[in-house]
PDB file of C-alpha atoms and ligand atoms in Angstrom:
ATOM      1  CA  MET A  21      43.983  -1.308   5.572  1.00 95.00           C
ATOM      2  CA  PRO A  22      46.224   1.409   4.343  1.00 98.00           C
ATOM      3  CA  VAL A  23      46.063   4.872   5.922  1.00 98.00           C
ATOM      4  CA  ILE A  24      45.092   7.617   3.455  1.00 98.00           C
ATOM      5  CA  ASN A  25      45.796  11.161   4.253  1.00 98.00           C
ATOM      6  CA  TYR A  26      43.131  13.577   2.960  1.00 98.00           C
ATOM      7  CA  VAL A  27      44.042  17.156   3.024  1.00 98.00           C
ATOM      8  CA  GLU A  28      41.279  19.726   2.554  1.00 97.00           C
ATOM      9  CA  PHE A  29      41.977  23.078   0.753  1.00 96.00           C
ATOM     10  CA  ASP A  30      42.176  24.812   4.037  1.00 97.00           C
ATOM     11  CA  GLY A  31      44.890  22.682   5.252  1.00 97.00           C
ATOM     12  CA  SER A  32      42.842  20.377   7.542  1.00 97.00           C
ATOM     13  CA  GLU A  33      44.240  16.909   7.453  1.00 98.00           C
ATOM     14  CA  TYR A  34      42.484  13.642   8.045  1.00 98.00           C
ATOM     15  CA  ALA A  35      44.511  10.327   8.300  1.00 98.00           C
ATOM     16  CA  VAL A  36      41.844   7.439   7.914  1.00 98.00           C
ATOM     17  CA  MET A  37      42.169   3.844   7.207  1.00 98.00           C
ATOM     18  CA  VAL A  38      40.437   2.786   3.962  1.00 98.00           C
ATOM     19  CA  THR A  39      39.648  -0.727   3.079  1.00 97.00           C
ATOM     20  CA  GLU A  40      41.598  -2.279   0.158  1.00 98.00           C
ATOM     21  CA  GLY A  41      39.385  -2.567  -2.886  1.00 98.00           C
ATOM     22  CA  ALA A  42      37.247   0.470  -1.896  1.00 98.00           C
ATOM     23  CA  ASN A  43      38.036   3.684  -3.839  1.00 98.00           C
ATOM     24  CA  LEU A  44      39.334   6.991  -2.531  1.00 98.00           C
ATOM     25  CA  MET A  45      35.903   8.608  -2.904  1.00 98.00           C
ATOM     26  CA  GLN A  46      34.324   6.032  -0.697  1.00 98.00           C
ATOM     27  CA  GLY A  47      37.154   6.414   1.854  1.00 98.00           C
ATOM     28  CA  ALA A  48      36.332  10.092   1.999  1.00 98.00           C
ATOM     29  CA  LEU A  49      32.572   9.789   2.317  1.00 98.00           C
ATOM     30  CA  ASP A  50      32.770   7.037   4.808  1.00 97.00           C
ATOM     31  CA  ASN A  51      34.853   9.418   7.078  1.00 97.00           C
ATOM     32  CA  MET A  52      32.680  12.438   6.527  1.00 96.00           C
ATOM     33  CA  ILE A  53      35.541  14.348   4.736  1.00 97.00           C
ATOM     34  CA  GLU A  54      33.583  17.292   3.236  1.00 93.00           C
ATOM     35  CA  GLY A  55      35.931  18.104   0.184  1.00 95.00           C
ATOM     36  CA  ILE A  56      34.410  15.290  -1.815  1.00 97.00           C
ATOM     37  CA  ILE A  57      30.806  15.580  -2.949  1.00 97.00           C
ATOM     38  CA  ALA A  58      30.423  12.538  -5.371  1.00 97.00           C
ATOM     39  CA  GLU A  59      27.072  13.487  -6.737  1.00 97.00           C
ATOM     40  CA  CYS A  60      26.999  10.517  -9.171  1.00 97.00           C
ATOM     41  CA  GLY A  61      27.942   8.046  -6.503  1.00 97.00           C
ATOM     42  CA  GLY A  62      30.978   6.851  -8.380  1.00 97.00           C
ATOM     43  CA  CYS A  63      29.679   6.310 -11.819  1.00 96.00           C
ATOM     44  CA  CYS A  64      32.404   8.613 -13.465  1.00 96.00           C
ATOM     45  CA  VAL A  65      29.979  11.145 -14.718  1.00 96.00           C
ATOM     46  CA  CYS A  66      29.991  14.127 -12.386  1.00 96.00           C
ATOM     47  CA  CYS A  67      33.545  15.296 -11.584  1.00 96.00           C
ATOM     48  CA  THR A  68      32.557  16.269  -8.084  1.00 97.00           C
ATOM     49  CA  CYS A  69      35.115  13.771  -6.524  1.00 98.00           C
ATOM     50  CA  HIS A  70      38.140  15.636  -7.939  1.00 98.00           C
ATOM     51  CA  CYS A  71      41.374  15.240  -5.999  1.00 98.00           C
ATOM     52  CA  MET A  72      45.160  15.706  -6.415  1.00 98.00           C
ATOM     53  CA  ILE A  73      47.409  12.820  -5.543  1.00 98.00           C
ATOM     54  CA  ASP A  74      50.886  13.699  -4.446  1.00 97.00           C
ATOM     55  CA  PRO A  75      53.380  12.633  -7.084  1.00 95.00           C
ATOM     56  CA  GLN A  76      55.161  10.025  -5.238  1.00 96.00           C
ATOM     57  CA  TRP A  77      51.881   7.931  -5.267  1.00 96.00           C
ATOM     58  CA  LYS A  78      51.205   8.459  -8.949  1.00 95.00           C
ATOM     59  CA  ASP A  79      52.157   4.789  -9.937  1.00 96.00           C
ATOM     60  CA  ALA A  80      50.363   3.322  -7.034  1.00 97.00           C
ATOM     61  CA  ALA A  81      47.118   5.120  -7.973  1.00 97.00           C
ATOM     62  CA  GLY A  82      47.115   3.359 -11.377  1.00 96.00           C
ATOM     63  CA  ALA A  83      46.363   4.591 -14.787  1.00 96.00           C
ATOM     64  CA  ILE A  84      43.692   7.103 -15.759  1.00 97.00           C
ATOM     65  CA  THR A  85      41.063   5.487 -17.933  1.00 93.00           C
ATOM     66  CA  SER A  86      39.700   7.157 -21.031  1.00 94.00           C
ATOM     67  CA  GLY A  87      36.404   8.068 -19.417  1.00 95.00           C
ATOM     68  CA  GLU A  88      38.174   9.510 -16.344  1.00 97.00           C
ATOM     69  CA  GLY A  89      40.563  11.459 -18.692  1.00 97.00           C
ATOM     70  CA  GLU A  90      37.646  12.926 -20.725  1.00 96.00           C
ATOM     71  CA  LEU A  91      35.976  14.191 -17.494  1.00 96.00           C
ATOM     72  CA  LEU A  92      39.242  15.629 -16.031  1.00 96.00           C
ATOM     73  CA  GLU A  93      39.753  17.670 -19.214  1.00 96.00           C
ATOM     74  CA  MET A  94      36.580  19.544 -18.374  1.00 94.00           C
ATOM     75  CA  LEU A  95      37.889  20.627 -15.005  1.00 95.00           C
ATOM     76  CA  SER A  96      39.139  24.282 -14.900  1.00 90.00           C
ATOM     77  CA  GLU A  97      41.165  23.447 -11.752  1.00 92.00           C
ATOM     78  CA  ARG A  98      42.856  20.469 -13.288  1.00 95.00           C
ATOM     79  CA  GLN A  99      46.499  19.841 -12.150  1.00 96.00           C
ATOM     80  CA  ASP A 100      48.980  17.431 -13.540  1.00 96.00           C
ATOM     81  CA  ASN A 101      48.257  15.186 -10.599  1.00 97.00           C
ATOM     82  CA  SER A 102      44.491  15.399 -10.713  1.00 98.00           C
ATOM     83  CA  ARG A 103      42.326  12.284 -10.472  1.00 98.00           C
ATOM     84  CA  LEU A 104      38.681  11.418  -9.988  1.00 98.00           C
ATOM     85  CA  SER A 105      38.707   9.817  -6.553  1.00 98.00           C
ATOM     86  CA  CYS A 106      35.946   7.316  -7.455  1.00 98.00           C
ATOM     87  CA  GLN A 107      38.245   5.869 -10.118  1.00 98.00           C
ATOM     88  CA  VAL A 108      41.185   5.115  -7.761  1.00 98.00           C
ATOM     89  CA  THR A 109      41.055   1.915  -6.151  1.00 98.00           C
ATOM     90  CA  VAL A 110      42.791   1.532  -2.775  1.00 98.00           C
ATOM     91  CA  THR A 111      45.606  -0.981  -2.523  1.00 98.00           C
ATOM     92  CA  ALA A 112      48.222  -1.806   0.176  1.00 97.00           C
ATOM     93  CA  GLU A 113      50.825   0.170  -1.819  1.00 97.00           C
ATOM     94  CA  MET A 114      48.984   3.383  -1.044  1.00 98.00           C
ATOM     95  CA  GLU A 115      49.859   3.302   2.617  1.00 98.00           C
ATOM     96  CA  GLY A 116      50.457   6.980   3.626  1.00 98.00           C
ATOM     97  CA  MET A 117      49.168   8.429   0.298  1.00 98.00           C
ATOM     98  CA  VAL A 118      48.397  12.187   0.418  1.00 98.00           C
ATOM     99  CA  VAL A 119      45.205  13.151  -1.385  1.00 98.00           C
ATOM    100  CA  ARG A 120      44.634  16.834  -1.732  1.00 98.00           C
ATOM    101  CA  LEU A 121      41.152  18.253  -2.294  1.00 98.00           C
ATOM    102  CA  PRO A 122      40.324  21.378  -4.294  1.00 97.00           C
ATOM    103  CA  GLU A 123      38.821  24.525  -3.006  1.00 95.00           C
ATOM    104  CA  SER A 124      35.504  23.661  -4.617  1.00 92.00           C
ATOM    105  CA  GLN A 125      33.961  20.760  -6.599  1.00 94.00           C
ATOM    106  CA  TYR A 126      31.985  23.107  -8.789  1.00 87.00           C
TER     107      TYR A 126
HETATM  108 FE1  LIG B 229      31.042  11.295  -9.853  1.00 93.54          FE
HETATM  109 FE2  LIG B 229      33.428  10.401  -9.285  1.00 93.54          FE
HETATM  110  S1  LIG B 229      31.749  10.511  -8.018  1.00 93.54           S
HETATM  111  S2  LIG B 229      32.849  11.178 -11.127  1.00 93.54           S
END
């Protein structure tokens, strides 16, 4: 299980093991990391699982799907490295990944 480092907006860091095949949203929820809300439960319709993945793991995070891309365009806080955490499947290549969470999901 790779270790994923979630960093809240206030700088709080949580290094947690996330099962391969799960997604980054589930990893946050399972570990009670508050910066991810995930209102839609991972159905890619709510944008409340927004995160920013540090650039060195961009390729490991995989491509943005068209549906995810459309939702990301609606976010005022969107960054170049923004993703919806429910759409990023955890793999062994993500060991040590840094996932930053926005100040707010709304
Ligand atoms: Fe709703 Fe990811 S949990 S879009």
